[in-house]
Each structure stands twice: as structure tokens, then as C-alpha cells.
Amino acid sequence: GEGGAGGAPLPPHHREVRSGVAFRNPWPSFAKEKKHRTLSLLNSVRVSHKEPSKAELAALILLSEAPDFTLGACSVASSSRNIAVTWLGHSTFIVQMADLTILTDPTNAFTGIGESLSNENGSFAAADTASEQTSPSASSPVAATGEEKHSFFYPTPIRVVPPFLHIAQLPKIDVVVVSNNRKEHLDLAVVPYLRRARWFVPLGVAAAVKKADVGGR
């Protein structure tokens, strides 16, 4: 059977993988519906895939501009009850509240990845390139969590609109929250730029994030 440290049994929502322990959904209803939902997902991806027209793409690019995070900061400063939320694409959000700024699912929503940078969020000096995917598969935590065998069922979305926010334009980030270990929810190439934040990640992802240099947090 499965066991944790010292041979103790694992909680129902834990399971052993090559790199250690990962999350699993323990509910029987999930196990019964998993196959059906996976097939439905593949079918919906195949049926709904449609390239935008040149006019639609041009309109999207014109509407895309770097957000002004000072507006949210001013709103939050005016009242501790205010919260400012900025959507950066897919599941990437900036949440500004009193004395705390949160970034969710840092994917390839930024330009400047691979450039040397040192600011209040972190520092980085290397040669890396951004990907057209929302998260480069080579920089995904999936392989590090033993989940690569499932990656076929979750095609990585391709960006339609190029990233419009330079990594240096982010406000000071206090907390980074990663919702899951799917490819499109975390680009490990972004990690060094946010090493001074406190990270909250799913089971099995911490080792990959630390290896990408998050200052040991």
C-alpha cells in the first residue's frame, strides 16, 4: 500500500509519484466520470478549434495594452475594503488588496523572459526565450511531478494575442498562487523573476519551483 514518511499511511487525497507525493481526487464520483470528461474535453477541443480572422486578431491586439497597476493601488489605498483584480490572460490575475499583492498562475503572459533583470520581485540573468504556448512544455512542472503520462489529455493552448506586459512592469508581488500542475498554469522560466514572493503550489510542484530558483521558499 501507499505510505508516507516513516511508513505512515498517506491521506486519501495524497498519492505517491516518482518525485514524492502528489494530489489526487479521492471521491468515487470523480473516478467514474474521469474517462467520460477526458473524452468530452478532447472532442470539444477538436470541434471548437477555430483560427481567428485577421480582422479579429488585429482588434484583439489593438485592445491589448499593459495595465496601469497604480490605479488598483490607489483604489486599495483609499479603503482597506477595496480589492483590485487585473486579468492578464487565461488564469493569470493580479489581485491587489491592503498590504498584499497576489499573482495567480504565472504563465507566459509576459514579455522580457530571458532578459537580465533585478528589481523588488527578483533577479535573473540568462538566455531563455518566450514560447507561443501559454506555458512552454519544457518549462512545465508536469514532468517533475510524474504526471507526464497524462499530458496528452490536456493540450497546451496556443496564444492568439502576443504577451503585452513586460515582466519588469509587474508591481511588487507578495504571494504567488499556482492552482494546479497543468502545463498552462505555470511557466518555470518566470520563477526567478518572482523569487522574493511567497509561493503556494500544489502537491509535487514545490521541488520543481525550488529547482527553478525561488530562493528556497
CSV table of N, CA and C in Angstrom, one decimal, residues 8-77:
chain,number,residue,atom,x,y,z
A,8,ALA,N,4.0,5.8,7.5
A,8,ALA,CA,2.7,6.2,7.9
A,8,ALA,C,1.8,6.2,6.6
A,9,PRO,N,0.5,5.8,6.7
A,9,PRO,CA,-0.4,5.8,5.6
A,9,PRO,C,-0.6,7.3,5.1
A,10,LEU,N,-0.7,7.4,3.8
A,10,LEU,CA,-1.0,8.7,3.2
A,10,LEU,C,-2.4,9.1,3.4
A,11,PRO,N,-2.7,10.4,3.5
A,11,PRO,CA,-4.1,10.9,3.5
A,11,PRO,C,-4.8,10.5,2.2
A,12,PRO,N,-6.1,10.4,2.2
A,12,PRO,CA,-6.9,10.0,1.0
A,12,PRO,C,-6.6,10.8,-0.2
A,13,HIS,N,-6.3,12.1,0.0
A,13,HIS,CA,-6.1,13.0,-1.2
A,13,HIS,C,-4.6,13.0,-1.6
A,14,HIS,N,-3.7,12.2,-1.1
A,14,HIS,CA,-2.3,12.1,-1.5
A,14,HIS,C,-2.1,10.8,-2.2
A,15,ARG,N,-1.1,10.8,-3.1
A,15,ARG,CA,-0.7,9.6,-3.8
A,15,ARG,C,0.8,9.7,-4.1
A,16,GLU,N,1.5,8.5,-4.1
A,16,GLU,CA,2.9,8.5,-4.4
A,16,GLU,C,3.2,8.6,-5.9
A,17,VAL,N,4.1,9.5,-6.3
A,17,VAL,CA,4.6,9.6,-7.7
A,17,VAL,C,6.1,9.4,-7.6
A,18,ARG,N,6.8,9.4,-8.8
A,18,ARG,CA,8.2,9.2,-8.8
A,18,ARG,C,9.0,10.3,-8.0
A,19,SER,N,8.5,11.5,-8.0
A,19,SER,CA,9.2,12.6,-7.3
A,19,SER,C,8.8,12.7,-5.8
A,20,GLY,N,7.8,12.0,-5.4
A,20,GLY,CA,7.4,12.1,-4.0
A,20,GLY,C,5.9,11.9,-3.8
A,21,VAL,N,5.2,12.9,-3.4
A,21,VAL,CA,3.8,12.8,-3.2
A,21,VAL,C,3.0,13.9,-4.0
A,22,ALA,N,1.9,13.5,-4.6
A,22,ALA,CA,1.1,14.4,-5.4
A,22,ALA,C,-0.4,14.3,-5.0
A,23,PHE,N,-1.1,15.2,-5.5
A,23,PHE,CA,-2.6,15.3,-5.1
A,23,PHE,C,-3.4,14.3,-6.0
A,24,ARG,N,-4.4,13.8,-5.4
A,24,ARG,CA,-5.4,13.1,-6.2
A,24,ARG,C,-6.8,13.4,-5.6
A,25,ASN,N,-7.8,13.3,-6.5
A,25,ASN,CA,-9.2,13.5,-6.1
A,25,ASN,C,-9.7,12.1,-5.5
A,26,PRO,N,-10.0,12.0,-4.2
A,26,PRO,CA,-10.4,10.8,-3.6
A,26,PRO,C,-11.9,10.3,-3.8
A,27,TRP,N,-12.7,11.3,-4.4
A,27,TRP,CA,-14.1,11.0,-4.4
A,27,TRP,C,-14.4,9.9,-5.5
A,28,PRO,N,-15.2,8.9,-5.2
A,28,PRO,CA,-15.6,7.9,-6.2
A,28,PRO,C,-16.3,8.5,-7.5
A,29,SER,N,-17.1,9.5,-7.3
A,29,SER,CA,-17.8,10.1,-8.4
A,29,SER,C,-16.8,10.7,-9.4
A,30,PHE,N,-15.6,11.2,-8.9
A,30,PHE,CA,-14.6,11.7,-9.9
A,30,PHE,C,-14.0,10.6,-10.7
A,31,ALA,N,-13.7,9.5,-10.0
A,31,ALA,CA,-13.1,8.3,-10.7
A,31,ALA,C,-14.0,7.8,-11.8
A,32,LYS,N,-15.3,7.8,-11.5
A,32,LYS,CA,-16.3,7.2,-12.5
A,32,LYS,C,-16.4,8.1,-13.7
A,33,GLU,N,-16.3,9.4,-13.5
A,33,GLU,CA,-16.6,10.4,-14.6
A,33,GLU,C,-15.3,10.8,-15.3
A,34,LYS,N,-14.1,10.4,-14.8
A,34,LYS,CA,-12.9,10.9,-15.3
A,34,LYS,C,-12.7,10.6,-16.8
A,35,LYS,N,-13.0,9.3,-17.1
A,35,LYS,CA,-12.8,8.9,-18.5
A,35,LYS,C,-13.8,9.7,-19.4
A,36,HIS,N,-15.0,9.8,-19.0
A,36,HIS,CA,-16.0,10.5,-19.8
A,36,HIS,C,-15.7,11.9,-20.0
A,37,ARG,N,-15.2,12.6,-18.9
A,37,ARG,CA,-14.9,14.0,-19.0
A,37,ARG,C,-13.6,14.2,-19.9
A,38,THR,N,-12.7,13.3,-19.9
A,38,THR,CA,-11.5,13.4,-20.7
A,38,THR,C,-11.8,13.3,-22.2
A,39,LEU,N,-12.7,12.4,-22.5
A,39,LEU,CA,-13.1,12.2,-23.9
A,39,LEU,C,-13.9,13.4,-24.4
A,40,SER,N,-14.7,13.9,-23.5
A,40,SER,CA,-15.5,15.1,-23.8
A,40,SER,C,-14.6,16.3,-24.1
A,41,LEU,N,-13.6,16.4,-23.3
A,41,LEU,CA,-12.6,17.5,-23.4
A,41,LEU,C,-11.9,17.5,-24.8
A,42,LEU,N,-11.4,16.3,-25.1
A,42,LEU,CA,-10.8,16.1,-26.4
A,42,LEU,C,-11.7,16.4,-27.5
A,43,ASN,N,-12.9,16.0,-27.4
A,43,ASN,CA,-13.9,16.3,-28.5
A,43,ASN,C,-14.2,17.8,-28.6
A,44,SER,N,-14.3,18.4,-27.5
A,44,SER,CA,-14.6,19.9,-27.5
A,44,SER,C,-13.5,20.7,-28.1
A,45,VAL,N,-12.2,20.2,-27.8
A,45,VAL,CA,-11.1,20.9,-28.3
A,45,VAL,C,-11.0,20.8,-29.8
A,46,ARG,N,-11.3,19.6,-30.3
A,46,ARG,CA,-11.3,19.3,-31.7
A,46,ARG,C,-12.4,20.1,-32.5
A,47,VAL,N,-13.6,20.1,-31.9
A,47,VAL,CA,-14.7,20.7,-32.6
A,47,VAL,C,-14.6,22.3,-32.5
A,48,SER,N,-14.2,22.8,-31.3
A,48,SER,CA,-14.3,24.3,-31.2
A,48,SER,C,-13.0,25.0,-31.7
A,49,HIS,N,-12.0,24.3,-32.1
A,49,HIS,CA,-10.8,24.9,-32.6
A,49,HIS,C,-11.1,25.7,-33.9
A,50,LYS,N,-10.8,27.0,-33.8
A,50,LYS,CA,-11.0,27.9,-34.9
A,50,LYS,C,-10.0,29.0,-34.9
A,51,GLU,N,-9.3,29.2,-36.0
A,51,GLU,CA,-8.3,30.3,-36.0
A,51,GLU,C,-9.1,31.6,-36.2
A,52,PRO,N,-8.7,32.7,-35.5
A,52,PRO,CA,-9.4,34.0,-35.6
A,52,PRO,C,-9.0,34.6,-37.0
A,53,SER,N,-9.9,35.4,-37.5
A,53,SER,CA,-9.6,36.0,-38.8
A,53,SER,C,-8.6,37.1,-38.6
A,54,LYS,N,-8.0,37.7,-39.6
A,54,LYS,CA,-7.0,38.7,-39.5
A,54,LYS,C,-7.6,40.0,-38.8
A,55,ALA,N,-8.9,40.2,-39.1
A,55,ALA,CA,-9.6,41.4,-38.6
A,55,ALA,C,-9.8,41.2,-37.1
A,56,GLU,N,-10.2,40.0,-36.7
A,56,GLU,CA,-10.4,39.7,-35.2
A,56,GLU,C,-9.1,39.8,-34.5
A,57,LEU,N,-8.1,39.2,-35.1
A,57,LEU,CA,-6.8,39.2,-34.4
A,57,LEU,C,-6.2,40.7,-34.3
A,58,ALA,N,-6.4,41.5,-35.3
A,58,ALA,CA,-6.0,42.9,-35.2
A,58,ALA,C,-6.7,43.6,-34.1
A,59,ALA,N,-8.0,43.4,-34.0
A,59,ALA,CA,-8.8,44.0,-33.0
A,59,ALA,C,-8.4,43.6,-31.6
A,60,LEU,N,-8.1,42.4,-31.4
A,60,LEU,CA,-7.6,41.9,-30.1
A,60,LEU,C,-6.3,42.5,-29.7
A,61,ILE,N,-5.4,42.6,-30.7
A,61,ILE,CA,-4.1,43.2,-30.4
A,61,ILE,C,-4.2,44.7,-30.1
A,62,LEU,N,-5.1,45.4,-30.8
A,62,LEU,CA,-5.3,46.8,-30.5
A,62,LEU,C,-5.9,47.0,-29.1
A,63,LEU,N,-6.7,46.1,-28.7
A,63,LEU,CA,-7.3,46.2,-27.3
A,63,LEU,C,-6.4,45.8,-26.2
A,64,SER,N,-5.3,45.1,-26.6
A,64,SER,CA,-4.3,44.6,-25.6
A,64,SER,C,-3.3,45.7,-25.3
A,65,GLU,N,-3.2,46.1,-24.0
A,65,GLU,CA,-2.2,47.1,-23.6
A,65,GLU,C,-1.9,46.8,-22.2
A,66,ALA,N,-0.7,47.2,-21.8
A,66,ALA,CA,-0.2,46.9,-20.4
A,66,ALA,C,-1.1,47.7,-19.4
A,67,PRO,N,-1.6,47.0,-18.4
A,67,PRO,CA,-2.4,47.6,-17.4
A,67,PRO,C,-1.6,48.6,-16.5
A,68,ASP,N,-2.3,49.5,-16.0
A,68,ASP,CA,-1.8,50.5,-15.0
A,68,ASP,C,-2.1,50.0,-13.6
A,69,PHE,N,-1.1,49.4,-13.0
A,69,PHE,CA,-1.4,48.9,-11.7
A,69,PHE,C,-1.5,49.9,-10.6
A,70,THR,N,-1.1,51.1,-10.9
A,70,THR,CA,-1.2,52.2,-9.9
A,70,THR,C,-2.7,52.6,-9.6
A,71,LEU,N,-3.5,52.3,-10.6
A,71,LEU,CA,-4.9,52.6,-10.4
A,71,LEU,C,-5.5,51.7,-9.4
A,72,GLY,N,-5.1,50.4,-9.4
A,72,GLY,CA,-5.6,49.4,-8.4
A,72,GLY,C,-5.0,49.8,-7.0
A,73,ALA,N,-3.7,50.2,-7.0
A,73,ALA,CA,-3.0,50.5,-5.8
A,73,ALA,C,-3.7,51.7,-5.1
A,74,CYS,N,-4.1,52.7,-5.9
A,74,CYS,CA,-4.8,53.9,-5.4
A,74,CYS,C,-6.2,53.5,-4.8
A,75,SER,N,-6.9,52.7,-5.5
A,75,SER,CA,-8.2,52.2,-5.1
A,75,SER,C,-8.1,51.5,-3.7
A,76,VAL,N,-7.1,50.6,-3.6
A,76,VAL,CA,-6.9,49.8,-2.4
A,76,VAL,C,-6.5,50.8,-1.3
A,77,ALA,N,-5.6,51.7,-1.6
A,77,ALA,CA,-5.1,52.7,-0.6
A,77,ALA,C,-6.2,53.5,0.0
